[in-house]
Amino acid sequence: MTTTEAPGGGVPPLVLVTGPEQILAERAIESTLEAARSLAPDLEYIRVDMEGYEPGQIGMHCAPSLFGGAKCVVVRGADQAGDDAQADLLAQIERPEEDVTLVVAHAGGNRAKKVVEAMKKSGARVLEAPAIKSDRDKADFAVNEFRRNRRKATPEAVRALVEAVGKDVRELASACKQLIDDTTGVIDDQVVATYHGGKVEATGFRVADAAIAGQAPEALRLLRHALASGVDPVPIVAILAIQLRQLIKVAGAGRASANSLAKTLGMAPWQIDRARRSLQGWDVEALGRAIQAVAAADHAVKGGGRDPEYAVERAVLTICDERHRR
């Protein structure tokens, strides 16, 4: 069998899962297995890891069974494949076995790149697992989680969820699932606060929002709560800097729509819309002075000052003052 066309429109003999995001790669593999099992309920699943690989394993596992039946051989960590494993993979890609689906997961990089190229050249089905790093990527991921489960979440809810649990994509996926399973109707920021309120209130994002809005009492209350909850001053200062820089970027971006500016600015559309609302009451000079105050706080909390908490508090008050100075 020399073609990679899937008989009857089913699962093709070659499937390439490429990209570093583990949760997306796992889902791509699982969806392939589910599709294969729907066609062959007695499908034999074999997993091959590159760690500890022994020459000939792939050929042995892909060989037709004495008793017949379909197989799915999943090769994980192909980006770590040594010379022997690469040679075995290339041989199998060149001569696929009938009733065998070979799934190759490659996280990226130059190692074993020949395997990726050979899979694509042979017409493999390519499933992408791109990295999810920025807040925009995480927000898009959360929106898609809700959408594929036929649920709607407001932009404010998505933002609150990313701020609360967005450090780890797997945790973000779990949080989305919890909200989908445990709630009904539209998911808004109040619903998110019910489930993740402690994390949301203690985050530096809420501190930054209040400071940028010039709400000094609220900003100080949130800041002191965050510090009392064990939040380190360093990330709070970092968040203040990020929020202010976003204001500066959006201020100089013109009047184009948020969707059209998102890629250029590296921000989610809702972040751009929020920044535009927050810019009321600010000018470039005031933003510059606020950035300088945060830079001084950054130096202080990283060892340049005696009292990191005081340094953050002073930066927050300076931001509030600059907001009202205009």
Short mmCIF file of C-alpha atoms in Angstrom, two decimals:
data_model
loop_
_atom_site.label_atom_id
_atom_site.label_comp_id
_atom_site.label_asym_id
_atom_site.label_seq_id
_atom_site.Cartn_x
_atom_site.Cartn_y
_atom_site.Cartn_z
CA MET A 1 0.00 0.00 0.00
CA THR A 2 1.75 3.13 -1.22
CA THR A 3 -0.94 5.78 -0.91
CA THR A 4 -1.95 7.67 2.21
CA GLU A 5 -5.57 8.08 1.17
CA ALA A 6 -7.88 6.80 3.89
CA PRO A 7 -10.08 3.98 2.59
CA GLY A 8 -13.71 5.06 2.64
CA GLY A 9 -12.73 8.48 3.98
CA GLY A 10 -11.61 7.07 7.33
CA VAL A 11 -8.28 7.35 9.13
CA PRO A 12 -5.27 7.46 6.78
CA PRO A 13 -2.27 5.17 7.34
CA LEU A 14 -0.01 8.13 8.21
CA VAL A 15 -0.87 10.84 10.74
CA LEU A 16 1.58 13.53 11.86
CA VAL A 17 0.95 15.45 15.08
CA THR A 18 3.30 18.41 15.16
CA GLY A 19 3.81 21.14 17.74
CA PRO A 20 4.93 21.59 21.36
CA GLU A 21 1.60 22.00 23.18
CA GLN A 22 1.17 18.69 24.94
CA ILE A 23 -2.54 18.90 25.69
CA LEU A 24 -3.34 19.63 22.03
CA ALA A 25 -1.05 16.83 20.87
CA GLU A 26 -2.73 14.39 23.25
CA ARG A 27 -6.16 15.41 21.99
CA ALA A 28 -5.07 14.99 18.37
CA ILE A 29 -3.81 11.47 19.11
CA GLU A 30 -6.93 10.57 21.05
CA SER A 31 -9.24 11.84 18.29
CA THR A 32 -7.31 9.74 15.77
CA LEU A 33 -7.65 6.66 17.97
CA GLU A 34 -11.37 7.28 18.44
CA ALA A 35 -11.87 7.61 14.68
CA ALA A 36 -9.90 4.42 14.07
CA ARG A 37 -11.86 2.51 16.72
CA SER A 38 -15.14 3.64 15.19
CA LEU A 39 -14.10 1.77 12.04
CA ALA A 40 -12.41 -1.15 13.82
CA PRO A 41 -13.73 -1.73 17.37
CA ASP A 42 -11.05 -4.39 17.98
CA LEU A 43 -8.27 -1.99 17.03
CA GLU A 44 -4.90 -2.86 18.57
CA TYR A 45 -3.21 0.21 20.07
CA ILE A 46 0.57 0.20 20.49
CA ARG A 47 2.55 3.07 22.00
CA VAL A 48 6.23 3.52 21.18
CA ASP A 49 8.33 6.03 23.15
CA MET A 50 11.69 7.25 21.91
CA GLU A 51 13.24 7.02 25.36
CA GLY A 52 14.85 3.61 25.56
CA TYR A 53 14.01 2.79 21.94
CA GLU A 54 15.52 -0.42 20.59
CA PRO A 55 16.27 -0.82 16.85
CA GLY A 56 13.57 -2.65 14.93
CA GLN A 57 10.73 -1.90 17.37
CA ILE A 58 8.69 0.17 14.93
CA GLY A 59 8.97 -2.41 12.15
CA MET A 60 8.02 -5.19 14.56
CA HIS A 61 4.97 -3.36 15.89
CA CYS A 62 3.81 -2.32 12.42
CA ALA A 63 4.14 -5.84 10.98
CA PRO A 64 0.82 -7.55 10.14
CA SER A 65 -0.60 -9.65 12.96
CA LEU A 66 -0.91 -13.42 12.50
CA PHE A 67 -4.57 -13.09 13.42
CA GLY A 68 -5.22 -10.05 11.23
CA GLY A 69 -7.04 -6.95 12.42
CA ALA A 70 -6.28 -3.23 12.42
CA LYS A 71 -3.47 -1.59 14.36
CA CYS A 72 -2.63 1.94 15.44
CA VAL A 73 1.02 2.49 16.32
CA VAL A 74 1.61 5.82 18.07
CA VAL A 75 5.21 7.07 18.17
CA ARG A 76 5.60 9.73 20.85
CA GLY A 77 8.56 12.07 21.20
CA ALA A 78 9.77 11.69 17.62
CA ASP A 79 11.68 14.94 18.07
CA GLN A 80 13.97 12.96 20.41
CA ALA A 81 14.48 10.05 18.01
CA GLY A 82 18.02 8.75 17.54
CA ASP A 83 19.50 7.54 14.28
CA ASP A 84 18.14 4.00 14.59
CA ALA A 85 14.61 5.16 15.37
CA GLN A 86 14.69 7.68 12.52
CA ALA A 87 15.84 5.01 10.06
CA ASP A 88 13.04 2.68 11.21
CA LEU A 89 10.45 5.45 10.91
CA LEU A 90 11.60 6.47 7.44
CA ALA A 91 11.44 2.86 6.26
CA GLN A 92 7.90 2.48 7.61
CA ILE A 93 6.76 5.78 6.10
CA GLU A 94 8.10 4.70 2.71
CA ARG A 95 6.31 1.33 2.87
CA PRO A 96 3.16 1.59 5.02
CA GLU A 97 1.54 -1.68 6.03
CA GLU A 98 -2.08 -2.39 5.20
CA ASP A 99 -4.50 -2.02 8.13
CA VAL A 100 -1.85 -0.14 10.13
CA THR A 101 -2.15 3.52 11.10
CA LEU A 102 1.17 5.10 12.07
CA VAL A 103 0.82 8.22 14.21
CA VAL A 104 4.00 10.23 14.75
CA ALA A 105 4.07 12.99 17.38
CA HIS A 106 6.86 15.54 16.90
CA ALA A 107 7.10 18.55 19.24
CA GLY A 108 9.24 20.63 16.88
CA GLY A 109 12.88 21.49 16.40
CA ASN A 110 15.44 20.25 13.90
CA ARG A 111 16.03 16.81 15.33
CA ALA A 112 14.34 14.09 13.25
CA LYS A 113 13.19 16.76 10.81
CA LYS A 114 13.62 14.23 7.99
CA VAL A 115 10.83 12.20 9.54
CA VAL A 116 8.48 15.19 9.53
CA GLU A 117 9.36 16.01 5.93
CA ALA A 118 8.90 12.38 4.86
CA MET A 119 5.48 12.22 6.53
CA LYS A 120 4.33 15.39 4.78
CA LYS A 121 5.77 14.29 1.44
CA SER A 122 3.90 11.00 1.75
CA GLY A 123 0.63 12.86 2.25
CA ALA A 124 0.17 12.26 5.96
CA ARG A 125 -2.73 13.89 7.71
CA VAL A 126 -1.16 16.79 9.65
CA LEU A 127 -2.64 17.79 13.01
CA GLU A 128 -1.19 20.94 14.59
CA ALA A 129 -0.46 21.41 18.30
CA PRO A 130 0.90 24.98 18.39
CA ALA A 131 2.32 26.53 21.56
CA ILE A 132 -0.12 28.40 23.79
CA LYS A 133 1.92 31.07 25.56
CA SER A 134 0.50 34.58 25.36
CA ASP A 135 -2.65 35.78 27.08
CA ARG A 136 -4.21 36.12 23.66
CA ASP A 137 -3.46 32.46 22.86
CA LYS A 138 -4.87 31.36 26.21
CA ALA A 139 -8.00 33.45 25.75
CA ASP A 140 -8.54 31.96 22.29
CA PHE A 141 -8.02 28.49 23.74
CA ALA A 142 -10.61 29.10 26.47
CA VAL A 143 -13.12 30.52 23.98
CA ASN A 144 -12.68 27.43 21.80
CA GLU A 145 -13.11 25.16 24.84
CA PHE A 146 -16.49 26.75 25.54
CA ARG A 147 -17.49 26.92 21.88
CA ARG A 148 -16.84 23.25 21.14
CA ASN A 149 -19.02 22.39 24.12
CA ARG A 150 -21.73 24.75 22.81
CA ARG A 151 -21.36 27.17 25.67
CA LYS A 152 -20.92 30.92 25.59
CA ALA A 153 -18.63 32.93 27.85
CA THR A 154 -18.38 36.70 27.98
CA PRO A 155 -15.02 38.37 27.19
CA GLU A 156 -14.85 39.49 30.83
CA ALA A 157 -15.30 35.90 32.00
CA VAL A 158 -12.58 34.63 29.69
CA ARG A 159 -10.24 37.34 30.87
CA ALA A 160 -10.92 36.58 34.55
CA LEU A 161 -10.39 32.88 33.96
CA VAL A 162 -7.07 33.41 32.16
CA GLU A 163 -5.89 35.69 34.93
CA ALA A 164 -6.91 33.21 37.62
CA VAL A 165 -5.62 29.92 36.21
CA GLY A 166 -3.86 30.78 32.95
CA LYS A 167 -0.30 29.93 33.99
CA ASP A 168 -0.78 26.31 32.95
CA VAL A 169 -2.81 25.39 29.86
CA ARG A 170 -3.84 22.04 31.30
CA GLU A 171 -5.18 23.78 34.42
CA LEU A 172 -6.99 26.26 32.19
CA ALA A 173 -8.61 23.41 30.26
CA SER A 174 -9.66 21.78 33.54
CA ALA A 175 -11.16 25.06 34.78
CA CYS A 176 -13.13 25.44 31.54
CA LYS A 177 -14.45 21.90 31.89
CA GLN A 178 -15.51 22.54 35.48
CA LEU A 179 -17.49 25.62 34.46
CA ILE A 180 -19.05 23.76 31.53
CA ASP A 181 -20.05 20.79 33.71
CA ASP A 182 -21.19 22.68 36.81
CA THR A 183 -23.02 25.69 35.38
CA THR A 184 -25.76 26.54 32.91
CA GLY A 185 -26.40 29.49 30.62
CA VAL A 186 -23.90 32.18 29.71
CA ILE A 187 -20.67 32.09 31.72
CA ASP A 188 -19.86 35.60 32.94
CA ASP A 189 -17.19 37.04 35.23
CA GLN A 190 -19.40 36.60 38.29
CA VAL A 191 -19.61 32.86 37.60
CA VAL A 192 -15.83 32.72 37.26
CA ALA A 193 -15.43 34.67 40.50
CA THR A 194 -17.67 32.15 42.28
CA TYR A 195 -15.32 29.31 41.37
CA HIS A 196 -11.98 31.14 41.33
CA GLY A 197 -12.69 34.27 43.35
CA GLY A 198 -9.78 33.89 45.76
CA LYS A 199 -7.28 33.59 42.94
CA VAL A 200 -8.82 36.43 40.97
CA GLU A 201 -8.90 38.85 43.91
CA ALA A 202 -5.32 38.10 44.83
CA THR A 203 -3.96 38.64 41.35
CA GLY A 204 -1.90 41.63 40.34
CA PHE A 205 -4.19 42.21 37.36
CA ARG A 206 -6.94 43.51 39.62
CA VAL A 207 -4.42 45.73 41.38
CA ALA A 208 -3.25 47.11 38.03
CA ASP A 209 -6.79 47.72 36.81
CA ALA A 210 -7.71 49.71 39.89
CA ALA A 211 -4.46 51.71 39.80
CA ILE A 212 -4.79 52.57 36.12
CA ALA A 213 -8.38 53.66 36.75
CA GLY A 214 -7.08 55.98 39.49
CA GLN A 215 -8.97 54.14 42.23
CA ALA A 216 -6.36 54.49 44.97
CA PRO A 217 -8.35 53.04 47.93
CA GLU A 218 -9.42 49.99 45.91
CA ALA A 219 -5.95 49.50 44.43
CA LEU A 220 -4.37 49.58 47.88
CA ARG A 221 -6.99 47.22 49.31
CA LEU A 222 -6.40 44.69 46.53
CA LEU A 223 -2.64 45.08 46.77
CA ARG A 224 -2.57 44.47 50.52
CA HIS A 225 -4.91 41.51 50.13
CA ALA A 226 -2.65 40.06 47.43
CA LEU A 227 0.46 40.49 49.55
CA ALA A 228 -1.27 39.04 52.61
CA SER A 229 -2.29 36.05 50.47
CA GLY A 230 1.34 35.35 49.71
CA VAL A 231 1.63 36.89 46.26
CA ASP A 232 5.22 37.95 45.62
CA PRO A 233 5.77 41.67 44.89
CA VAL A 234 7.88 40.88 41.80
CA PRO A 235 5.04 39.55 39.58
CA ILE A 236 2.73 42.35 40.76
CA VAL A 237 5.25 44.93 39.52
CA ALA A 238 5.65 42.96 36.30
CA ILE A 239 1.89 43.03 35.73
CA LEU A 240 1.76 46.79 36.38
CA ALA A 241 4.46 47.23 33.74
CA ILE A 242 2.68 44.98 31.24
CA GLN A 243 -0.62 46.82 31.64
CA LEU A 244 0.97 50.24 31.24
CA ARG A 245 2.95 49.12 28.18
CA GLN A 246 -0.24 47.81 26.64
CA LEU A 247 -1.82 51.23 27.10
CA ILE A 248 1.12 52.85 25.35
CA LYS A 249 0.99 50.35 22.47
CA VAL A 250 -2.74 50.81 21.97
CA ALA A 251 -2.49 54.60 22.29
CA GLY A 252 -0.13 54.69 19.32
CA ALA A 253 -1.95 52.10 17.22
CA GLY A 254 -4.60 54.30 15.67
CA ARG A 255 -8.32 53.73 15.28
CA ALA A 256 -8.32 50.38 13.44
CA SER A 257 -10.55 47.63 14.81
CA ALA A 258 -9.33 45.52 17.71
CA ASN A 259 -9.48 42.38 15.57
CA SER A 260 -7.26 43.87 12.87
CA LEU A 261 -4.72 45.17 15.43
CA ALA A 262 -4.57 42.01 17.55
CA LYS A 263 -1.85 40.23 15.59
CA THR A 264 0.27 43.35 15.11
CA LEU A 265 0.19 44.27 18.80
CA GLY A 266 0.40 40.69 20.09
CA MET A 267 -2.74 41.21 22.16
CA ALA A 268 -6.19 39.66 22.24
CA PRO A 269 -9.00 41.88 20.85
CA TRP A 270 -10.59 42.12 24.28
CA GLN A 271 -7.28 43.36 25.70
CA ILE A 272 -7.20 46.12 23.08
CA ASP A 273 -10.79 47.11 23.81
CA ARG A 274 -10.04 47.17 27.53
CA ALA A 275 -6.91 49.27 27.00
CA ARG A 276 -8.89 51.78 24.93
CA ARG A 277 -11.39 52.17 27.73
CA SER A 278 -8.60 52.49 30.29
CA LEU A 279 -6.85 55.22 28.27
CA GLN A 280 -9.53 57.74 29.19
CA GLY A 281 -7.88 60.16 31.59
CA TRP A 282 -4.33 59.39 30.42
CA ASP A 283 -1.85 61.11 28.14
CA VAL A 284 1.54 59.95 26.88
CA GLU A 285 3.52 62.03 29.38
CA ALA A 286 1.60 60.68 32.37
CA LEU A 287 2.01 57.11 31.09
CA GLY A 288 5.74 57.72 30.77
CA ARG A 289 6.02 58.90 34.36
CA ALA A 290 3.96 55.92 35.54
CA ILE A 291 6.30 53.55 33.68
CA GLN A 292 9.29 55.22 35.36
CA ALA A 293 7.70 54.71 38.78
CA VAL A 294 7.14 51.02 38.02
CA ALA A 295 10.74 50.67 36.79
CA ALA A 296 11.95 52.08 40.11
CA ALA A 297 9.71 49.62 41.96
CA ASP A 298 11.04 46.77 39.83
CA HIS A 299 14.59 47.65 40.88
CA ALA A 300 13.53 47.84 44.54
CA VAL A 301 11.68 44.51 44.67
CA LYS A 302 14.57 42.69 43.01
CA GLY A 303 17.04 43.56 45.72
CA GLY A 304 17.62 47.24 45.18
CA GLY A 305 15.46 48.39 48.07
CA ARG A 306 14.91 47.57 51.73
CA ASP A 307 11.11 47.20 51.66
CA PRO A 308 9.66 45.53 48.52
CA GLU A 309 6.05 45.88 49.70
CA TYR A 310 6.45 49.61 50.28
CA ALA A 311 8.03 49.95 46.83
CA VAL A 312 4.99 48.34 45.17
CA GLU A 313 2.60 50.46 47.20
CA ARG A 314 4.44 53.63 46.22
CA ALA A 315 4.31 52.66 42.53
CA VAL A 316 0.56 52.00 42.76
CA LEU A 317 -0.08 55.37 44.39
CA THR A 318 2.06 57.12 41.77
CA ILE A 319 0.03 55.52 38.98
CA CYS A 320 -3.19 56.67 40.64
CA ASP A 321 -1.82 60.20 41.03
CA GLU A 322 -0.76 60.35 37.37
CA ARG A 323 -4.23 59.23 36.30
CA HIS A 324 -5.77 62.18 38.13
CA ARG A 325 -3.14 64.76 37.18
CA ARG A 326 -4.35 65.29 33.63
#
